[in-house]
Structures are given as C-alpha cells and as structure tokens.
Coordinates of C-alpha atoms and ligand atoms in Angstrom, one line a residue:
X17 CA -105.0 -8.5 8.5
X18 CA -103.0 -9.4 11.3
X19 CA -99.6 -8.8 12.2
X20 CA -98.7 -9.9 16.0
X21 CA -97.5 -13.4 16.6
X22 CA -99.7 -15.4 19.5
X23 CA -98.5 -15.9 22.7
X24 CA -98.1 -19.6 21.6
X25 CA -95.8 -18.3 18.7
X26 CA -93.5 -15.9 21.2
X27 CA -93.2 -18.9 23.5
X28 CA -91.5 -21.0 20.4
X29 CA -89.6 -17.9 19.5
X30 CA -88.2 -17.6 22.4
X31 CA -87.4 -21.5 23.3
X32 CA -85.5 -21.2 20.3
X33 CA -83.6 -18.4 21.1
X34 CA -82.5 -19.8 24.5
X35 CA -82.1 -23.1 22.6
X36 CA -79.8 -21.3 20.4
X37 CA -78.1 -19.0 22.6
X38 CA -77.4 -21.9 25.5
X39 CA -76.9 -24.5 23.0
X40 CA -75.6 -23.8 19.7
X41 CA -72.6 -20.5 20.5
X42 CA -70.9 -22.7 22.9
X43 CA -68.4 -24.6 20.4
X44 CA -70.1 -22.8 17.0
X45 CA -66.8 -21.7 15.6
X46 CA -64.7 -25.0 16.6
X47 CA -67.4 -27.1 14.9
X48 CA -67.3 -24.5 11.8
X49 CA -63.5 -24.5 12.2
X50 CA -63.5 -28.6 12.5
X51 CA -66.5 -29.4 10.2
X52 CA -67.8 -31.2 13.4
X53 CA -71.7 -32.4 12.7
X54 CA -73.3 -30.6 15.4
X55 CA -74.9 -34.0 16.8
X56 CA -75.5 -33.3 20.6
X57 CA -76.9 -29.8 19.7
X58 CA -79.7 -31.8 17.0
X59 CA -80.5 -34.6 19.9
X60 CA -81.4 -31.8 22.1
X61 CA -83.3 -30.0 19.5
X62 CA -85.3 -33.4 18.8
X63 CA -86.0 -33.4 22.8
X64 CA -87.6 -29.9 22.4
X65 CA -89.9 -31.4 19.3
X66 CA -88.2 -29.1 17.1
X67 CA -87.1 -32.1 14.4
X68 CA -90.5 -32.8 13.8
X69 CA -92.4 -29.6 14.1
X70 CA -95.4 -29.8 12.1
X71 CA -96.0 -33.6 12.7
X72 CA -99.5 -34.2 13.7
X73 CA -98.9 -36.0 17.4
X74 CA -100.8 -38.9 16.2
X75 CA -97.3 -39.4 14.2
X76 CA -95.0 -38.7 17.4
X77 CA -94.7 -34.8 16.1
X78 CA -95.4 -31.6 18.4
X79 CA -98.1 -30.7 16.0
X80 CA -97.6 -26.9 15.4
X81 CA -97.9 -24.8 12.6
X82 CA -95.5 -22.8 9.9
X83 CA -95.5 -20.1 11.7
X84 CA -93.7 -21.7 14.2
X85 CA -91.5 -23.0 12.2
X86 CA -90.2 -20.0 10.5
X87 CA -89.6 -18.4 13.8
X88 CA -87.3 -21.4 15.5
X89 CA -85.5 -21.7 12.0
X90 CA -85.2 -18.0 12.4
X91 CA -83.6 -17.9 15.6
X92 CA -81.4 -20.9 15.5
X93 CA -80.0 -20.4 11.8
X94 CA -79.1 -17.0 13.5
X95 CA -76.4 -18.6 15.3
X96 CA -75.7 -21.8 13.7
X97 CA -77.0 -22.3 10.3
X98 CA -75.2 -25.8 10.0
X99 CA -77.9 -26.8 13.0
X100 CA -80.6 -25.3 10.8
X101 CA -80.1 -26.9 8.0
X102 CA -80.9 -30.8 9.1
X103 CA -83.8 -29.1 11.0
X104 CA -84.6 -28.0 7.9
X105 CA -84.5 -31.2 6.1
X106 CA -85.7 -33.6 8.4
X107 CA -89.0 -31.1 9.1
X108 CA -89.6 -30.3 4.9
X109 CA -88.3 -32.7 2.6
X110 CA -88.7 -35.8 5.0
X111 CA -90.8 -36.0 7.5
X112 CA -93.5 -33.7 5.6
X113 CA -93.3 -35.9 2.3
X114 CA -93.7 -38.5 3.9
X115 CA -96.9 -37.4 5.9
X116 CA -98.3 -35.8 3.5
X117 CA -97.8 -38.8 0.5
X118 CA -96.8 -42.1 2.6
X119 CA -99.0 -45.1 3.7
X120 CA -100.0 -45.6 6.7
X121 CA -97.3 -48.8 7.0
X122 CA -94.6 -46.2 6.0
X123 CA -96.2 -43.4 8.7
X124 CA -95.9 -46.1 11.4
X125 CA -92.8 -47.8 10.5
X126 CA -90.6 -44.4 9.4
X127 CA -92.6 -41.4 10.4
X128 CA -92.8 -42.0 14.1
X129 CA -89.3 -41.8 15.0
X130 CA -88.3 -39.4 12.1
X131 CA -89.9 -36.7 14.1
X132 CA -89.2 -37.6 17.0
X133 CA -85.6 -37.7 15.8
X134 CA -84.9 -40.1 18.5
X135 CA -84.6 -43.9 18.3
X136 CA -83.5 -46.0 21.0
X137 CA -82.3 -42.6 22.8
X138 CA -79.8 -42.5 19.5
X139 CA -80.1 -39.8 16.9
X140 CA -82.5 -40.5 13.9
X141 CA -83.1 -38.5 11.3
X142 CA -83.6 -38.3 7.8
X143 CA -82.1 -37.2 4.0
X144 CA -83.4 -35.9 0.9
X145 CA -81.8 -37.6 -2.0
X146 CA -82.7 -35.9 -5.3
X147 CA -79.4 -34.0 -6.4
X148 CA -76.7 -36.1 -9.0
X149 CA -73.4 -35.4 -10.2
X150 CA -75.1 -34.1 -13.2
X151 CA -78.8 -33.1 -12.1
X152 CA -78.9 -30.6 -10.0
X153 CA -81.4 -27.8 -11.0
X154 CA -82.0 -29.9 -14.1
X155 CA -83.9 -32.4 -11.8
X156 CA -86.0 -34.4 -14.1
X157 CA -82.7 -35.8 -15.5
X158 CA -82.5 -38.6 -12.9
X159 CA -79.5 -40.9 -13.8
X160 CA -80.2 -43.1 -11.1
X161 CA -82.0 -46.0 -11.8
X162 CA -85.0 -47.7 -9.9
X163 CA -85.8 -51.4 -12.5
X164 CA -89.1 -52.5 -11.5
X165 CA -88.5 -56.5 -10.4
X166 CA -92.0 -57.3 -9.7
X167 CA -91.8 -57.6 -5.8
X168 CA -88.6 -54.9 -5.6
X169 CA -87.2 -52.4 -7.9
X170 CA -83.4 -52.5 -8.3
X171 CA -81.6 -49.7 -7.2
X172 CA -78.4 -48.2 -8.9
X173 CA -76.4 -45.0 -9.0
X174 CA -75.1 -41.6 -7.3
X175 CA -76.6 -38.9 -5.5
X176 CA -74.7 -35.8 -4.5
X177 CA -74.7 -32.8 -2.4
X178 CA -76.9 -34.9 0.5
X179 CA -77.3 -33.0 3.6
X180 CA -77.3 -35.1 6.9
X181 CA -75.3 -37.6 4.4
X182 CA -73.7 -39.8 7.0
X183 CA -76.0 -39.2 9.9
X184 CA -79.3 -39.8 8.7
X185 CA -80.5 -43.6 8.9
X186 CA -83.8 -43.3 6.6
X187 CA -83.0 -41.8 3.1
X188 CA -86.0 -40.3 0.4
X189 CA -84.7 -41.3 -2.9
X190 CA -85.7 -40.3 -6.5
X191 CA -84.8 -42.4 -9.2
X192 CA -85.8 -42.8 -12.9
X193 CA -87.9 -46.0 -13.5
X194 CA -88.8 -45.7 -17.3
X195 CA -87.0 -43.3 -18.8
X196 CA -89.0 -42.6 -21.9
X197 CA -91.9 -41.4 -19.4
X198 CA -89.9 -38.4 -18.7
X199 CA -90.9 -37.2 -15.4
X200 CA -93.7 -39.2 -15.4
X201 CA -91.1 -42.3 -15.2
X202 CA -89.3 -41.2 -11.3
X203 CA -90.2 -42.9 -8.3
X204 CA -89.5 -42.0 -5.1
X205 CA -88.7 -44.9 -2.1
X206 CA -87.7 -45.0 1.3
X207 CA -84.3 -46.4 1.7
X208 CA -83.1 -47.5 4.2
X209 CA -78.6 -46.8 5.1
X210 CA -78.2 -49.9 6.4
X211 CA -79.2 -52.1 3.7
X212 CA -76.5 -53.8 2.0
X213 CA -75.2 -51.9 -1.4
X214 CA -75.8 -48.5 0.2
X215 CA -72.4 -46.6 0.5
X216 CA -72.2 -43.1 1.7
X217 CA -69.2 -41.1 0.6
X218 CA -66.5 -38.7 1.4
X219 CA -67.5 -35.7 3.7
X220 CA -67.5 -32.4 1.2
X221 CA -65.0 -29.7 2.9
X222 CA -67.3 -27.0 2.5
X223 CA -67.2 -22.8 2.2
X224 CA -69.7 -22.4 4.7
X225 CA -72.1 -25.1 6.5
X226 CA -69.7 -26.9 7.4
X227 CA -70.9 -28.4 10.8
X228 CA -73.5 -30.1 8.3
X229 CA -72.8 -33.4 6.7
X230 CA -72.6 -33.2 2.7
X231 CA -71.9 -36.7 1.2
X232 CA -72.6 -38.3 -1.9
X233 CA -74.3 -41.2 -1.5
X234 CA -74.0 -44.1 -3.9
X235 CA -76.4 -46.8 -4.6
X236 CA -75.7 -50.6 -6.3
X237 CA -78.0 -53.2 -7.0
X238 CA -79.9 -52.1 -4.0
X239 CA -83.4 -54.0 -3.4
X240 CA -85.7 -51.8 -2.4
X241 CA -89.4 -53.3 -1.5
X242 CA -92.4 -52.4 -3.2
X243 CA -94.4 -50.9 -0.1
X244 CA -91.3 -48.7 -0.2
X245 CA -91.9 -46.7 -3.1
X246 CA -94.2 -43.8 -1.9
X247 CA -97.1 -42.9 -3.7
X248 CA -98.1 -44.0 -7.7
X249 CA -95.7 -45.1 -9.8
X250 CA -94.0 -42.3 -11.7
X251 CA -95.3 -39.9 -8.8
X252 CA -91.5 -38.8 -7.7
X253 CA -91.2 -35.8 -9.5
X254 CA -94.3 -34.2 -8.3
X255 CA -93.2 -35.7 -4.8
X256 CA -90.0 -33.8 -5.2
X257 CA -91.2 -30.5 -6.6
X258 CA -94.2 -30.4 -3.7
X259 CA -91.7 -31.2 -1.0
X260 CA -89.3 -28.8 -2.3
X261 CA -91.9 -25.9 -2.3
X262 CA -92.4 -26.5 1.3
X263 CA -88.5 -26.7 2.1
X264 CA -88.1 -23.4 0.3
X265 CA -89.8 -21.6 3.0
X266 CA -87.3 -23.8 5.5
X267 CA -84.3 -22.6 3.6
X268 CA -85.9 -19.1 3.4
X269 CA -85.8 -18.9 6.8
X270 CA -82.9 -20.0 7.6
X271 CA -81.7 -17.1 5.5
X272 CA -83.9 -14.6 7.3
X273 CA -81.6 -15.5 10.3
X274 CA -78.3 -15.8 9.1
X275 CA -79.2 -12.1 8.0
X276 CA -80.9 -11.0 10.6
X277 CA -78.6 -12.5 13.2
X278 CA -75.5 -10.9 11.5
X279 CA -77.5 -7.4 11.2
X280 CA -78.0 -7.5 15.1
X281 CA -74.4 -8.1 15.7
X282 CA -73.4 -5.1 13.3
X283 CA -75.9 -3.1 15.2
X284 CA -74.2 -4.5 18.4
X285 CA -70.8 -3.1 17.0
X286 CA -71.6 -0.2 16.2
X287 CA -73.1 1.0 19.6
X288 CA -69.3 -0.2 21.0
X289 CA -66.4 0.7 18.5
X290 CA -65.9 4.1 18.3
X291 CA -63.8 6.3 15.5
X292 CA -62.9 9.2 15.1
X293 CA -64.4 10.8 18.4
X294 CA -67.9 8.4 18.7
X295 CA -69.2 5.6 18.6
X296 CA -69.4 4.6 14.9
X297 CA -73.4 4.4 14.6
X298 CA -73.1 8.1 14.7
X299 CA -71.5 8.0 11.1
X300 CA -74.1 8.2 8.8
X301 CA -72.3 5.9 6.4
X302 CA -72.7 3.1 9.1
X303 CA -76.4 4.4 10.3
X304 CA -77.2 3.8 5.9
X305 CA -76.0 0.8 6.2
X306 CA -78.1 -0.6 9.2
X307 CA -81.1 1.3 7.7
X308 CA -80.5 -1.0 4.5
X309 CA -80.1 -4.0 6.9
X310 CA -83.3 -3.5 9.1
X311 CA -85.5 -2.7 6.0
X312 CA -83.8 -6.1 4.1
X313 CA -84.3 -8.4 7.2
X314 CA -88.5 -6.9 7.6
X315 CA -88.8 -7.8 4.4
X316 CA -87.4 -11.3 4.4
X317 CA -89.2 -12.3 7.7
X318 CA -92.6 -11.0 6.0
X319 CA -92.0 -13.4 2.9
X320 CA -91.4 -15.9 4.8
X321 CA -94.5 -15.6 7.1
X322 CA -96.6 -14.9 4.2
X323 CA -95.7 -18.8 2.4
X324 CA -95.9 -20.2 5.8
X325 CA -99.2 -18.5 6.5
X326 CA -100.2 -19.8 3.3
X327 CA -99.0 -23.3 3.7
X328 CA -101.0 -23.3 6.9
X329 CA -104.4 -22.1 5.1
X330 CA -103.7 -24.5 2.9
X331 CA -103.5 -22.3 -0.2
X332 CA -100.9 -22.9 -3.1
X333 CA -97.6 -21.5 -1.5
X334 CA -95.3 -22.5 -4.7
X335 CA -94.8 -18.8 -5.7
X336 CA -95.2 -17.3 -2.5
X337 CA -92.5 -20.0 -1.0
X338 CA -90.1 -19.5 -4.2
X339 CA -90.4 -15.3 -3.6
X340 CA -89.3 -15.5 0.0
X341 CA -86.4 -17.8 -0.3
X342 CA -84.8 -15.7 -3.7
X343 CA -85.2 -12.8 -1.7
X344 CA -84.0 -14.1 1.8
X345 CA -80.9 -15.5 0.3
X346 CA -79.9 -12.4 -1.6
X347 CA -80.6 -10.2 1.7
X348 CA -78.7 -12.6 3.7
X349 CA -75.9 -12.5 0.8
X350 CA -75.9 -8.3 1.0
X351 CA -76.7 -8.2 4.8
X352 CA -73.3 -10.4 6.0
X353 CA -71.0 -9.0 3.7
X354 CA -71.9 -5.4 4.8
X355 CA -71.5 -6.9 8.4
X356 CA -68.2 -7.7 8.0
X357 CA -67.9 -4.0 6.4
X358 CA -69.3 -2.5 9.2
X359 CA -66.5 -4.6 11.6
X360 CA -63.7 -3.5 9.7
X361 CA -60.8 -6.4 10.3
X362 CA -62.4 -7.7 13.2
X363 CA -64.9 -8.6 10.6
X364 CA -62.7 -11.1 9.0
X365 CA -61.6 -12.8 11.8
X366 CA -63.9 -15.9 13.8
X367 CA -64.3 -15.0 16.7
X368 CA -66.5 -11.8 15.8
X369 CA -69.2 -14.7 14.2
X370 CA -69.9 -12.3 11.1
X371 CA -67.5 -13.8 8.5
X372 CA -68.6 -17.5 9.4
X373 CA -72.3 -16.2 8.5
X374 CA -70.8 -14.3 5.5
X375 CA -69.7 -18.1 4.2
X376 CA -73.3 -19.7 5.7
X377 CA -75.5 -17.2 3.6
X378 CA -74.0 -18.1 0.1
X379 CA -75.7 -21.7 0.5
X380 CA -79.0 -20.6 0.8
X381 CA -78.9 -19.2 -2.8
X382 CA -78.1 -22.6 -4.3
X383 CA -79.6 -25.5 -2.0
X384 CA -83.4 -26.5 -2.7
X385 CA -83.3 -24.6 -5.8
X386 CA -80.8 -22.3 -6.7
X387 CA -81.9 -18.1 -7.1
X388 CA -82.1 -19.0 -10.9
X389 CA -84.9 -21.9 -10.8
X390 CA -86.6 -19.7 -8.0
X391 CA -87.0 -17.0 -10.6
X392 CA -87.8 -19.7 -13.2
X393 CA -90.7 -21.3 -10.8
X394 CA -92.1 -17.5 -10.3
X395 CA -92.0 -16.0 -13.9
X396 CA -93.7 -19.1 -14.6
X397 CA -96.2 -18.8 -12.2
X398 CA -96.8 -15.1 -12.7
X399 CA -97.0 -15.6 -16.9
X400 CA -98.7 -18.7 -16.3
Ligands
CAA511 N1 -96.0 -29.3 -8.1 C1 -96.5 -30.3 -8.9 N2 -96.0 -30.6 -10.1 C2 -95.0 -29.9 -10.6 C3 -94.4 -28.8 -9.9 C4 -95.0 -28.5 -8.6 N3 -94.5 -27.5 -7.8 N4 -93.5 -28.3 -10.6 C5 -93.4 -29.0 -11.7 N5 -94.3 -30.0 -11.7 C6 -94.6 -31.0 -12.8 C7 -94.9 -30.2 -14.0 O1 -96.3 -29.8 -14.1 C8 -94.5 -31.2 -15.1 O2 -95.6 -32.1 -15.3 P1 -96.3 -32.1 -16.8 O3 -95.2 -32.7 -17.7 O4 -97.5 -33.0 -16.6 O5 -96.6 -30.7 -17.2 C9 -93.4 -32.0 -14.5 O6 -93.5 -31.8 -13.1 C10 -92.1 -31.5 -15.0 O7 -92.0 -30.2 -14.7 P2 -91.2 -29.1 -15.6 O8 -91.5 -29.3 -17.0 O9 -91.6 -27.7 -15.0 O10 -89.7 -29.4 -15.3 P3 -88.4 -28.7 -15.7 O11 -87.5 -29.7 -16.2 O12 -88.7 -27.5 -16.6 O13 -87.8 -28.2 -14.2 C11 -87.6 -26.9 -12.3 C12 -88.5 -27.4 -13.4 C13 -88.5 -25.8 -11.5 C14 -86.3 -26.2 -12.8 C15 -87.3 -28.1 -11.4 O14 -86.5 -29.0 -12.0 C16 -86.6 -27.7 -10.1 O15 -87.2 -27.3 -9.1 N6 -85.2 -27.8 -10.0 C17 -84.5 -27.6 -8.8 C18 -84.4 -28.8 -8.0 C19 -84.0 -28.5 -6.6 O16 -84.6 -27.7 -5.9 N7 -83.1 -29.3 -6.0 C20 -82.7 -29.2 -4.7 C21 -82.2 -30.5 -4.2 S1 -82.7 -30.9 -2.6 C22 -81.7 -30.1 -1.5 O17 -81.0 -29.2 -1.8 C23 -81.9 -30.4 -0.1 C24 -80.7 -30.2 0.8 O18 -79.9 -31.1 0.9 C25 -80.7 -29.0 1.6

C-alpha cells in the first residue's frame, strides 16, 4: 500500500492551489454576495485543462487521472466551492458520460470542446439535466417526455435544480420514452441550448453556492435527432446512475475542501486571537475542536482517494464513491459550523470566509444524491 502522492500529483495540487489562491479569493465574497457566475475564473481554469481533466487527449482532454482530480477539486472548492461545482459537472456527469457511452460522431462533435471548455475563445461547458420539480432522489420518476418520431424524439417538460443552467451550451438530458418500461423506458440525448423550444429559467437565489448558476430548464416540443440519444434505447437510467457514481467522488471532494479549507482558517485563527491571557489554541476547548477537525478532514480526503483510486483501477467504485461523499458532506457540515464557533462573531461576518463555507457545505449533502440515497446505495450494496 501506498500513501505519498507522485511528484506529477503535487504538481496538480499545487497549480490548483495557486489557481485558487491568485484566482478565485480576489472577488469570492462579492460574487457570493452578488450571485455573480464566476465566468472569467472557469475560462482560466479551462486554460489550465482543469474542465476536462480525465479526457483522454485524443478527445482535446489533459488526460490525467482521479487522483488528480480529487486534489484540484480539493484545493479550489477550498476557496470557492461555486467554481468547484461546474468543474465538477462538466468533468463527471458530462464530459465522462459522454466518453465513456457516446459515439464517436458525438465524441467529435460535443466532446472536443466540452473539455476543453473553450469554443471560439468563448466559454463552453456543459449540464446535467436529470432532477424535476417532482424527481429528485426519486429519479426513475421522469416526467419529462422523449416520443420516439422515427427520425427524432419529441422533447417536452421541466428540469430543475441545473447547475451551470444558463451558461452551459450542450445539455445531457433524461427523459421517459415508454413509461410502462419503468427505468428501462429513459433515454438520455444531447441537447443542444440553442435549439428552438429550449427555455432556461429564473436564476435560484441560493443559501450557499451562489456564484453557481441553478436554473430550471424547460423543454417544448423540442426535436432532438436520433444520433443524439446516447447509448441503447432505454439505457438513460443506467447512464444516469453510472455517471452519478463517478460525480459522487467530485462532490465528495469538493466537500473535503470546503472542510478542510475552513479547518485551516480556524487553525489560522487560533494561532492569532488571543483571550484571556493567550492565544486561544492554548484553550483546550479550541485545541478539541481542531483535533476533531484534522482527524474529520484525514478521513474525508482518504475516502475520497480510495473511490478515485478505485475508479482509476477500474474496479466498481459505487460504494466506495457513495461512502466518501456521505461522509465528506457531513464532515464539511460539522467542520464549518465549529469554524464559525472557533471565530466567535467574526465568524459570522464575510469577510472572515468561514460563514460563506458554512452555507457552501450544506449543498454537498443534497446535490448528486442526497446523504439519504447515499446510505440507501451503500446498505444496498453491503446487504446485497
Ligand atoms: N449502475 C447501473 N445500474 C444501476 C445503478 C448503478 N449504479 N443503480 C441502479 N441501477 C439500475 C438497477 O439495477 C435497476 O435495474 P433493474 O430494474 O434491472 O434491477 C434500475 O437501475 C433502477 O434502479 P433501482 O430500482 O435501484 O431504482 P430506485 O428507484 O430504487 O432508485 C436510487 C435508486 C439510488 C435512489 C436512485 O434513484 C438515485 O441515485 N437517486 C438520486 C438521484 C441523484 O443523485 N440525483 C442528482 C441529480 S444530478 C445533480 O445534482 C448534478 C448537479 O447539478 C450538481
């Protein structure tokens, strides 16, 4: 067993650090404060190859592994989780369905500039549209409709909740296309947001995240071509739940550092504040509380290498991917709130970053599978 990162791996780390640190703290609380989509700061990360990280090169990617991946989520959601977050989605749920399942037609013709997120110098990126007004974790209840037309299926309803809403240009959708086949009957297709009948909607005004663009998106008698559709028919829902394991280690991730990266600034703090005659790490209620935090945040980043490890050896990383974002989200959850403990008032207030990651963590226990279907997919898995 090994446990030191390669030189190649401290090299990503630490681009992403500096990416993070140059790039994402200037402006992070007005763009929280404004609900400003952090585009600049995701055209920049696209320059690095960061928005399409595991793409093989052959598919304009930078080719490198999990690993990787974990640690540049790490360190940017550790500053700006609302930059994270369409890194996460355009790495997972897009560009890796879609080179993992698509033809080579879609590869060329979508794949290609989704990871480079560039087109034409202009951002390009992508969106995962499974969640409705009234499927969320209950995901095989697709009201959306995809009616087969022989050279097009027809395209009509609502998706919610979409992150990268407004600014992606290529959309994933699942839709039901014979509803008495269950889960058997949802297709998946490659929409494009330009095509007439596509509508995006209002901007949520979020708790936390909210540099990210959440939109519903609506769909009405949208034709969608038949080399669109990826994969079998009635292969959607297995598309969705395969994507979604590997988006689970994204999101886990980007818990890891919204936890770790409000631990270090506790730890920060409490070298500089002082009460009652020293510095406050002396107390030992604060030095329990940073104990709790260092031993939460090793254990996070060690799930999290573990499914990415897996994912790399190409083992089955469901469980291991479901275990390391339930318990990332909850650490991040505990880890922020005693942050904002450990800073007394100047926790609550912006410009000490610890309350804004307070409101980031909560969205990692319910986006790509909220804590309860993670412990559904495990107790299934370890029953099974
Ligand atoms: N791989 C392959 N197939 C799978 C699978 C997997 N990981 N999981 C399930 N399936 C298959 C099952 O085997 C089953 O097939 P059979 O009928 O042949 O057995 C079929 O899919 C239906 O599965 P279930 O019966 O298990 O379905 P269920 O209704 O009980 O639901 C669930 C299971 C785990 C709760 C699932 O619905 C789920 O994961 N829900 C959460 C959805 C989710 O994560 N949404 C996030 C939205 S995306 C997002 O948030 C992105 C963003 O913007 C940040």
């Amino acid at each position: 067993m090994q446990f030191q990162l390669t030189e190649e791996h401290l090299m990503i780390q630490k681009a992403a650090r500096d990416f993070a640190q140059n790039e994402c703290l200037p402006g992070v609380i007005e763009r929280d404060e404004h609900q400003k989509f952090p585009r600049e700061q995701i055209l920049k990360l696209a320059e690095l190859g960061f928005m399409g990280m595991m793409v093989s090169p052959d598919y304009g990617g930078a080719g490198m592994d999990t690993i990787s991946y974990v640690l540049a989520m790490e360190e940017i959601s550790k500053v700006d989780a609302s930059v994270s977050v369409s890194m996460s989605v355009n790495n997972s749920l897009v560009c890796w369905g879609l080179e993992k399942f698509g033809s080579e037609d879609q590869k060329q013709k979508y794949l290609v500039p989704l990871a480079q997120g560039r087109k034409n110098g202009e951002l390009h990126i992508g969106a995962f549209l499974l969640s409705e007004p009234e499927a969320g974790s209950d995901a095989t209840s697709q009201h959306t409709t995809a009616e087969d037309k022989g050279d097009y299926y027809l395209l009509n309803g609502t998706k919610n909740w979409i992150t990268n809403g407004s600014s992606a240009s290529i959309y994933l959708v699942m839709a039901q296309s014979d509803v008495s086949k269950g889960s058997k009957g949802i297709n998946v297709f490659i929409v494009e947001k330009n095509w007439p009948g596509v509508a995006v909607g209002a901007k949520e005004n979020k708790l936390g995240i909210r540099g990210s663009d959440t939109h519903s998106i609506s769909f009405s008698d949208v034709k969608v071509p038949k080399e669109n559709r990826i994969g079998g028919d009635g292969f959607g829902f297995t598309f969705a739940m395969k994507t979604l394991a590997g988006g689970r280690i994204g999101i886990a991730s980007q818990a890891l550092g919204i936890a770790s990266g409000a631990y270090e600034l506790a730890l920060k703090y409490s070298k500089e504040r002082k009460a009652f005659g020293k510095e406050i790490m002396h107390h030992q209620a604060i030095q329990f509380k940073l104990a709790d935090m260092a031993t939460k945040v090793e254990c996070a980043r060690l799930l999290c290498l573990k499914a990415a490890w897996e994912k790399d050896q190409h083992l089955d990383y469901t469980l291991s991917s479901s275990m390391a974002k339930v318990f990332s989200s909850e650490a991040a959850m505990w880890i922020t709130v005693e942050a904002v403990q450990v800073h007394g008032g100047y926790g609550y207030v912006k410009e000490y970053h610890v309350e804004r990651l307070m409101r980031d963590a909560k969205i990692t226990q319910i986006y790509e599978g909220t804590s309860e279907v993670q412990r559904i997919v495990i107790s299934r898995s370890i029953l099974k």
